[in-house]
GROMACS .gro file of C-alpha atoms in nm:
model
  214
    1MET     CA    1  14.752  -5.601 -13.168
    2CYS     CA    2  14.832  -5.258 -13.303
    3SER     CA    3  14.886  -5.234 -13.681
    4ARG     CA    4  14.777  -4.872 -13.721
    5TYR     CA    5  14.862  -4.562 -13.524
    6GLU     CA    6  14.906  -4.186 -13.553
    7ALA     CA    7  15.247  -4.029 -13.500
    8PRO     CA    8  15.302  -3.679 -13.359
    9ASP     CA    9  15.441  -3.406 -13.581
   10ALA     CA   10  15.780  -3.242 -13.540
   11ASP     CA   11  15.647  -2.963 -13.318
   12GLN     CA   12  15.476  -3.209 -13.083
   13LEU     CA   13  15.792  -3.417 -13.057
   14MET     CA   14  16.003  -3.112 -12.982
   15HIS     CA   15  15.760  -2.996 -12.714
   16ALA     CA   16  15.737  -3.339 -12.547
   17PHE     CA   17  16.094  -3.466 -12.581
   18GLY     CA   18  16.311  -3.173 -12.688
   19VAL     CA   19  16.420  -3.350 -13.008
   20THR     CA   20  16.278  -3.424 -13.351
   21PRO     CA   21  16.413  -3.627 -13.648
   22ASP     CA   22  16.577  -3.441 -13.934
   23GLN     CA   23  16.427  -3.682 -14.187
   24GLY     CA   24  16.077  -3.689 -14.329
   25MET     CA   25  15.816  -3.909 -14.161
   26GLN     CA   26  15.454  -4.010 -14.207
   27SER     CA   27  15.170  -3.918 -13.972
   28GLU     CA   28  14.939  -4.219 -14.015
   29LEU     CA   29  15.139  -4.536 -13.976
   30TRP     CA   30  15.086  -4.892 -14.098
   31PRO     CA   31  15.346  -5.171 -14.113
   32GLY     CA   32  15.615  -5.075 -14.364
   33TYR     CA   33  15.559  -4.699 -14.323
   34ILE     CA   34  15.823  -4.459 -14.192
   35GLY     CA   35  15.769  -4.298 -13.853
   36PRO     CA   36  15.963  -4.144 -13.564
   37PHE     CA   37  16.115  -4.328 -13.271
   38LEU     CA   38  16.338  -4.232 -12.979
   39ARG     CA   39  16.634  -4.410 -12.830
   40ALA     CA   40  16.913  -4.329 -12.587
   41PRO     CA   41  17.183  -4.119 -12.758
   42GLN     CA   42  17.438  -4.360 -12.900
   43ALA     CA   43  17.743  -4.133 -12.890
   44SER     CA   44  17.689  -3.957 -12.558
   45ASP     CA   45  17.881  -4.013 -12.238
   46PRO     CA   46  17.628  -4.169 -11.996
   47ASP     CA   47  17.783  -3.969 -11.711
   48ASP     CA   48  17.744  -3.637 -11.893
   49GLU     CA   49  17.453  -3.464 -11.720
   50ALA     CA   50  17.430  -3.210 -12.003
   51ALA     CA   51  17.384  -3.478 -12.268
   52PRO     CA   52  17.037  -3.500 -12.427
   53ALA     CA   53  16.809  -3.767 -12.286
   54PHE     CA   54  16.674  -3.874 -12.626
   55GLU     CA   55  16.790  -3.925 -12.982
   56ALA     CA   56  16.516  -3.894 -13.245
   57LEU     CA   57  16.529  -4.099 -13.564
   58THR     CA   58  16.295  -4.222 -13.830
   59GLY     CA   59  16.252  -4.588 -13.911
   60MET     CA   60  16.023  -4.847 -14.061
   61PHE     CA   61  15.728  -4.968 -13.857
   62GLY     CA   62  15.815  -5.338 -13.844
   63LEU     CA   63  16.151  -5.480 -13.739
   64LEU     CA   64  16.399  -5.559 -14.018
   65LEU     CA   65  16.665  -5.812 -13.926
   66PHE     CA   66  17.010  -5.833 -14.083
   67TRP     CA   67  16.900  -6.140 -14.278
   68ALA     CA   68  16.594  -5.975 -14.432
   69LYS     CA   69  16.595  -5.988 -14.812
   70ASP     CA   70  16.364  -5.688 -14.842
   71THR     CA   71  16.124  -5.473 -14.640
   72LYS     CA   72  15.832  -5.717 -14.668
   73LEU     CA   73  15.937  -5.867 -14.334
   74ALA     CA   74  15.803  -5.551 -14.164
   75ARG     CA   75  15.448  -5.669 -14.235
   76ARG     CA   76  15.498  -5.949 -13.980
   77THR     CA   77  15.724  -5.787 -13.719
   78TYR     CA   78  15.546  -5.465 -13.621
   79ASN     CA   79  15.439  -5.607 -13.282
   80ALA     CA   80  15.651  -5.821 -13.048
   81ARG     CA   81  15.504  -6.036 -12.772
   82SER     CA   82  15.700  -5.941 -12.461
   83GLU     CA   83  15.664  -6.291 -12.319
   84THR     CA   84  15.855  -6.450 -12.607
   85ALA     CA   85  16.063  -6.165 -12.754
   86ASP     CA   86  16.381  -6.305 -12.596
   87SER     CA   87  16.347  -6.630 -12.792
   88LYS     CA   88  16.173  -6.549 -13.121
   89PRO     CA   89  16.421  -6.520 -13.412
   90SER     CA   90  16.274  -6.188 -13.528
   91PHE     CA   91  16.314  -6.013 -13.193
   92ARG     CA   92  16.568  -6.196 -12.976
   93SER     CA   93  16.875  -6.006 -13.096
   94ALA     CA   94  16.725  -5.664 -13.022
   95TRP     CA   95  16.583  -5.788 -12.691
   96ARG     CA   96  16.904  -5.953 -12.572
   97GLN     CA   97  17.109  -5.645 -12.665
   98GLY     CA   98  16.870  -5.411 -12.485
   99GLN     CA   99  16.792  -5.211 -12.799
  100HIS     CA  100  16.506  -5.027 -12.635
  101CYS     CA  101  16.317  -4.745 -12.799
  102ILE     CA  102  16.009  -4.531 -12.749
  103ILE     CA  103  15.751  -4.505 -13.025
  104PRO     CA  104  15.558  -4.180 -12.975
  105ALA     CA  105  15.193  -4.184 -13.077
  106THR     CA  106  14.901  -3.947 -13.054
  107ALA     CA  107  14.661  -4.240 -13.096
  108ILE     CA  108  14.644  -4.612 -13.170
  109TYR     CA  109  14.364  -4.800 -13.346
  110GLU     CA  110  14.209  -5.133 -13.254
  111PRO     CA  111  13.908  -5.319 -13.402
  112ASP     CA  112  13.594  -5.344 -13.185
  113TRP     CA  113  13.412  -5.668 -13.277
  114ARG     CA  114  13.135  -5.652 -13.015
  115SER     CA  115  12.874  -5.563 -13.280
  116GLY     CA  116  12.981  -5.854 -13.500
  117LYS     CA  117  13.168  -5.622 -13.735
  118ALA     CA  118  13.512  -5.470 -13.698
  119VAL     CA  119  13.465  -5.105 -13.598
  120PRO     CA  120  13.793  -4.909 -13.603
  121THR     CA  121  13.838  -4.745 -13.265
  122ARG     CA  122  14.076  -4.459 -13.191
  123ILE     CA  123  14.240  -4.491 -12.849
  124THR     CA  124  14.425  -4.202 -12.684
  125ARG     CA  125  14.552  -4.097 -12.346
  126ALA     CA  126  14.269  -3.944 -12.144
  127ASP     CA  127  14.481  -3.643 -12.053
  128GLY     CA  128  14.559  -3.566 -12.417
  129GLY     CA  129  14.930  -3.644 -12.382
  130LEU     CA  130  15.140  -3.843 -12.621
  131MET     CA  131  15.157  -4.218 -12.581
  132SER     CA  132  15.513  -4.342 -12.528
  133ILE     CA  133  15.504  -4.700 -12.651
  134ALA     CA  134  15.786  -4.933 -12.549
  135GLY     CA  135  15.960  -5.086 -12.846
  136LEU     CA  136  16.269  -5.254 -12.987
  137TRP     CA  137  16.481  -5.107 -13.266
  138GLU     CA  138  16.709  -5.257 -13.527
  139HIS     CA  139  16.918  -5.146 -13.825
  140TRP     CA  140  16.936  -5.319 -14.162
  141THR     CA  141  17.145  -5.261 -14.473
  142ASN     CA  142  16.935  -5.252 -14.788
  143PRO     CA  143  17.055  -5.379 -15.129
  144ASP     CA  144  17.184  -5.028 -15.212
  145GLY     CA  145  17.410  -5.030 -14.906
  146GLU     CA  146  17.199  -4.780 -14.710
  147THR     CA  147  17.122  -4.821 -14.340
  148VAL     CA  148  16.752  -4.852 -14.263
  149HIS     CA  149  16.635  -4.826 -13.903
  150SER     CA  150  16.320  -5.006 -13.792
  151TYR     CA  151  16.115  -5.066 -13.479
  152SER     CA  152  15.850  -5.291 -13.327
  153MET     CA  153  15.594  -5.226 -13.051
  154LEU     CA  154  15.607  -5.452 -12.746
  155THR     CA  155  15.276  -5.600 -12.625
  156VAL     CA  156  15.135  -5.768 -12.314
  157ASN     CA  157  14.827  -5.976 -12.239
  158ALA     CA  158  14.512  -5.768 -12.186
  159ASP     CA  159  14.247  -6.034 -12.111
  160ASP     CA  160  14.171  -5.866 -11.777
  161HIS     CA  161  14.213  -5.504 -11.890
  162THR     CA  162  13.875  -5.333 -11.854
  163LEU     CA  163  13.919  -5.130 -12.174
  164MET     CA  164  14.144  -5.331 -12.404
  165GLN     CA  165  13.958  -5.659 -12.340
  166ASN     CA  166  13.684  -5.516 -12.565
  167TYR     CA  167  13.894  -5.538 -12.881
  168HIS     CA  168  13.990  -5.806 -13.132
  169ARG     CA  169  13.777  -6.105 -13.227
  170GLN     CA  170  13.574  -6.291 -12.969
  171GLY     CA  171  13.761  -6.595 -12.843
  172SER     CA  172  14.105  -6.458 -12.932
  173GLU     CA  173  14.363  -6.350 -12.679
  174LYS     CA  174  14.341  -5.982 -12.597
  175ARG     CA  175  14.666  -5.788 -12.632
  176MET     CA  176  14.775  -5.428 -12.584
  177VAL     CA  177  15.087  -5.227 -12.653
  178VAL     CA  178  15.305  -5.131 -12.357
  179VAL     CA  179  15.244  -4.761 -12.290
  180LEU     CA  180  15.514  -4.633 -12.058
  181PRO     CA  181  15.438  -4.385 -11.779
  182ASN     CA  182  15.616  -4.052 -11.825
  183GLY     CA  183  15.843  -4.117 -11.529
  184ALA     CA  184  15.981  -4.440 -11.677
  185LEU     CA  185  16.094  -4.318 -12.018
  186LYS     CA  186  16.464  -4.257 -11.950
  187ASP     CA  187  16.487  -4.569 -11.736
  188TRP     CA  188  16.343  -4.782 -12.017
  189LEU     CA  189  16.588  -4.650 -12.275
  190THR     CA  190  16.891  -4.719 -12.058
  191ALA     CA  191  16.778  -5.040 -11.887
  192PRO     CA  192  16.986  -5.354 -11.951
  193ALA     CA  193  16.818  -5.651 -12.114
  194SER     CA  194  16.799  -5.828 -11.779
  195GLU     CA  195  16.555  -5.561 -11.657
  196SER     CA  196  16.338  -5.534 -11.968
  197LYS     CA  197  16.048  -5.743 -11.843
  198ALA     CA  198  16.001  -5.522 -11.537
  199PHE     CA  199  15.861  -5.254 -11.772
  200MET     CA  200  15.612  -5.487 -11.943
  201ARG     CA  201  15.291  -5.376 -11.770
  202GLN     CA  202  14.940  -5.277 -11.867
  203TYR     CA  203  14.865  -4.905 -11.884
  204PRO     CA  204  14.573  -4.819 -11.651
  205ALA     CA  205  14.234  -4.826 -11.823
  206ASP     CA  206  14.119  -4.505 -11.656
  207ARG     CA  207  14.406  -4.320 -11.823
  208LEU     CA  208  14.288  -4.416 -12.171
  209GLN     CA  209  13.982  -4.322 -12.375
  210ALA     CA  210  13.832  -4.480 -12.685
  211GLU     CA  211  13.627  -4.331 -12.968
  212PRO     CA  212  13.469  -4.546 -13.244
  213ARG     CA  213  13.554  -4.433 -13.596
  214PRO     CA  214  13.307  -4.618 -13.821
   0.00000   0.00000   0.00000
């Protein structure tokens, strides 16, 4: 599953979504790093047609639950299996409350083990557009009393995906992040929890491209 990805810069976010966070963020992301994510505006009237479609924030890559003692939990919660997110303690609250978000990415990285060694492989959209990865968001209060937002990427099985089946160790289950089609972004952010699983689909292999980065 995805533990490394590249985030777009502020200009790319503004061009693609019309919003950008007002906080600093990192461009190459690993669990525990701070990156951008999008959610439905929390204070807007849903019937206001002039309201912005997205709210941009920064958060930690890896979900932090209210009971977390520190940020180390993010090292284990950066990906959420969509099949079990509604029951796993780390994800069930965000899933059941429909705390949907979009994690924008210019590229994700996966290890190609077909040679017997892990070769980092950069995967992008074939058309050069940003990946809009479906995720869950949370907020956590740190020991200093500050609110820290966080997010996790949702994943699906990819055993039969003609591109993503090439990654991860032989004999292990193949997984891939849920890349949303452009037309589903607003629907995902506003969908109730009861409709979440309808969005959990593989992104077509012919719309992705992979480049080894030895």
